[in-house]
Tab-separated table of C-alpha atoms in Angstrom:
chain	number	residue	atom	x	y	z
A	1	UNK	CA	0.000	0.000	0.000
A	2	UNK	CA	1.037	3.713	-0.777
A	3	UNK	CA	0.070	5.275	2.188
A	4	UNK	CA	-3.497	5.996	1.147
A	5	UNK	CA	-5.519	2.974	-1.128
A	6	UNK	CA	-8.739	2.622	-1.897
A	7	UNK	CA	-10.582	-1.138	-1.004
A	8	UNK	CA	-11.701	-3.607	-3.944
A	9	UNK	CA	-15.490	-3.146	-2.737
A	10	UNK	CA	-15.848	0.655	-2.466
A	11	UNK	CA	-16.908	2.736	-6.020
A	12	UNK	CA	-17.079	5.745	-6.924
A	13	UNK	CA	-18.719	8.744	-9.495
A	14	UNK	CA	-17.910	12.596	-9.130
A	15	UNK	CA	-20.446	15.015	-10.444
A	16	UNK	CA	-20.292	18.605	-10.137
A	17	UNK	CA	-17.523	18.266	-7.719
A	18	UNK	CA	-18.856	16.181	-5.281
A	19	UNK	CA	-18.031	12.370	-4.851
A	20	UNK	CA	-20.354	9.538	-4.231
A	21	UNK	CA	-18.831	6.426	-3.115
A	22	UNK	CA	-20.949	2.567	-2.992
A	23	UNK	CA	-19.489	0.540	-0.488
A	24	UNK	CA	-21.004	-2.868	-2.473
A	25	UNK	CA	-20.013	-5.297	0.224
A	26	UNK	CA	-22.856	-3.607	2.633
A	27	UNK	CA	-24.579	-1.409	0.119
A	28	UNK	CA	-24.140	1.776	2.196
A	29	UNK	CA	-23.478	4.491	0.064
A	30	UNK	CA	-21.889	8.324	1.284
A	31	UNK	CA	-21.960	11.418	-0.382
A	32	UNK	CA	-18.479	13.307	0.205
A	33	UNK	CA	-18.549	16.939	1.360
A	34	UNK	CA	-16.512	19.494	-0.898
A	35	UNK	CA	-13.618	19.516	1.343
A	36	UNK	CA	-13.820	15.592	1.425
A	37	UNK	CA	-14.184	14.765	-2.522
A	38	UNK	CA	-11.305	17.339	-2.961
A	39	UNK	CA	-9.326	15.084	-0.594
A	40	UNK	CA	-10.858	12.024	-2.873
A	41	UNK	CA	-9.758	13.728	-5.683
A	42	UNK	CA	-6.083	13.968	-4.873
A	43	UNK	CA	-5.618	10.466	-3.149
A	44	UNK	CA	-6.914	9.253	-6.899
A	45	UNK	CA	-4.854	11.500	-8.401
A	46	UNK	CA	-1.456	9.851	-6.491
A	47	UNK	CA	-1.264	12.836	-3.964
A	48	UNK	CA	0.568	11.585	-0.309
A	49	UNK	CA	1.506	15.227	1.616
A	50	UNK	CA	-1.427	15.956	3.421
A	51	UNK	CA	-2.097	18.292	5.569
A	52	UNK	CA	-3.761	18.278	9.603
A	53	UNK	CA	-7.129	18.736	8.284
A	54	UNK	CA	-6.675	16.261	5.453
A	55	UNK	CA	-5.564	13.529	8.353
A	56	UNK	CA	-8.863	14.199	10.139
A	57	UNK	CA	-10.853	13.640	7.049
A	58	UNK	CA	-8.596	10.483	6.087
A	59	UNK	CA	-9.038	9.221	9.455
A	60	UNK	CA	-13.155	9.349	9.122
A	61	UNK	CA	-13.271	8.065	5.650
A	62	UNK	CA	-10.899	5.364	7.186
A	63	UNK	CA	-13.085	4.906	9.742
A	64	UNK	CA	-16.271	4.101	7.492
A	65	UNK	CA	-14.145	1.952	5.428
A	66	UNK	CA	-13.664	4.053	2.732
A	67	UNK	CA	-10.148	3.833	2.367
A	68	UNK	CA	-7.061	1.726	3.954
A	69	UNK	CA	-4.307	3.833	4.732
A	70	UNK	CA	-0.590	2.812	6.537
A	71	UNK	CA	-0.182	6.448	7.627
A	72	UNK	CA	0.185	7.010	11.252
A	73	UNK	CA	-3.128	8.782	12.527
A	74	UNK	CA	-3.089	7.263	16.307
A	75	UNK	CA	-2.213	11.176	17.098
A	76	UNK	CA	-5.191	12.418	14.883
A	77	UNK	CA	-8.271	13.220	15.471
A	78	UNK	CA	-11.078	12.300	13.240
A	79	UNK	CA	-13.342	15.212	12.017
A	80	UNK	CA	-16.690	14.519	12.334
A	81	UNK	CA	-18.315	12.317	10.048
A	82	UNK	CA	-21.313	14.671	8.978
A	83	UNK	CA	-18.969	17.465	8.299
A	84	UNK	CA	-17.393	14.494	5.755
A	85	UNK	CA	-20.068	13.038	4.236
A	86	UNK	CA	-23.489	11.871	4.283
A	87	UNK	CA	-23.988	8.424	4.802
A	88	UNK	CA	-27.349	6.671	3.606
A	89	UNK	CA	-28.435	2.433	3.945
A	90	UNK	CA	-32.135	2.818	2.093
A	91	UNK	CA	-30.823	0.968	-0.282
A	92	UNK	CA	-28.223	-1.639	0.719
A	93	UNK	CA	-30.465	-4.170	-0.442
A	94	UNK	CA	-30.935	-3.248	-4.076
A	95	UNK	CA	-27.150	-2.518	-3.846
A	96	UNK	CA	-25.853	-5.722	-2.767
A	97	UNK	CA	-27.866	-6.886	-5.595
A	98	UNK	CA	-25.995	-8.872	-8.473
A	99	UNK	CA	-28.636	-8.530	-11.324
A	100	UNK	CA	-26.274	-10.333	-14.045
A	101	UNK	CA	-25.723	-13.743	-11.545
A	102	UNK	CA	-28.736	-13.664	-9.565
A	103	UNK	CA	-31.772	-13.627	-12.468
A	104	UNK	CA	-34.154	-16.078	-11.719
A	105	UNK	CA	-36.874	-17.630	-14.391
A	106	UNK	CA	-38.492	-14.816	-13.763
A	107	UNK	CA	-35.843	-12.936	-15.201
A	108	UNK	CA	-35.627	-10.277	-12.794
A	109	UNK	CA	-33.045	-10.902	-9.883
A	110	UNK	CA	-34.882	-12.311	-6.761
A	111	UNK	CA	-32.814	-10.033	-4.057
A	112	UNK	CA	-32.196	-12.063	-0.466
C-alpha cells in the first residue's frame, strides 16, 4: 500500500464536484462533502503530503471503510463524520444486488 488505497469493494462517481462512493459489500453508500471529494480527488490522483485537516478527514473516511491507509493517525483526530459526508443504507439491499448472476426464471433478480 502507498500510504493511502482505496478497497476492492468501495466505487465511486464525481459530479459537479462532489463524490459519491458505494461501499457494495454492505450497500451503504456516502456522499463526500466538498472539502472531502477534494481530498478524494487527490488520493486518486497519487497525492501523499497531506495536511492536519486532510488527516482528520482520512481518518473518518478510514473509519467508514472508505479507504485503507498505513499512515500514522493514532495522534489524529477524526473530524466529524457529517462534516465528511453523508452516509445513507435505504438501499443496501438493491445494492448488494448482483442482477447479471442472480436472475431467476423470472428474469428479474430475486434479491435475499
Amino acid at each position: 500500500m502507498s500510504n493511502v488505497d482505496f478497497p476492492r469493494n468501495i466505487v465511486s462517481d464525481s459530479t459537479n464536484g462532489i463524490v459519491i462512493t458505494i461501499n457494495i459489500s454492505t450497500g451503504t453508500y456516502y456522499s463526500l462533502t466538498e472539502e472531502a471529494s477534494a481530498l478524494w480527488g487527490k488520493i486518486q490522483s497519487g497525492g501523499t503530503d497531506f495536511g492536519k485537516r486532510e488527516l482528520s478527514i482520512l481518518k473518518a473516511l478510514a473509519s467508514e471503510s472508505m479507504l485503507e491507509t498505513d499512515l500514522d493517525l493514532a495522534g489524529i483526530e477524526a473530524l466529524a463524520g457529517e462534516l465528511c459526508f453523508q452516509k445513507f443504507s435505504d438501499m443496501e439491499e438493491l445494492l448488494r444486488g448482483d442482477p447479471i448472476h442472480d436472475v431467476d426464471d423470472d428474469g428479474w433478480p430475486t434479491l435475499k
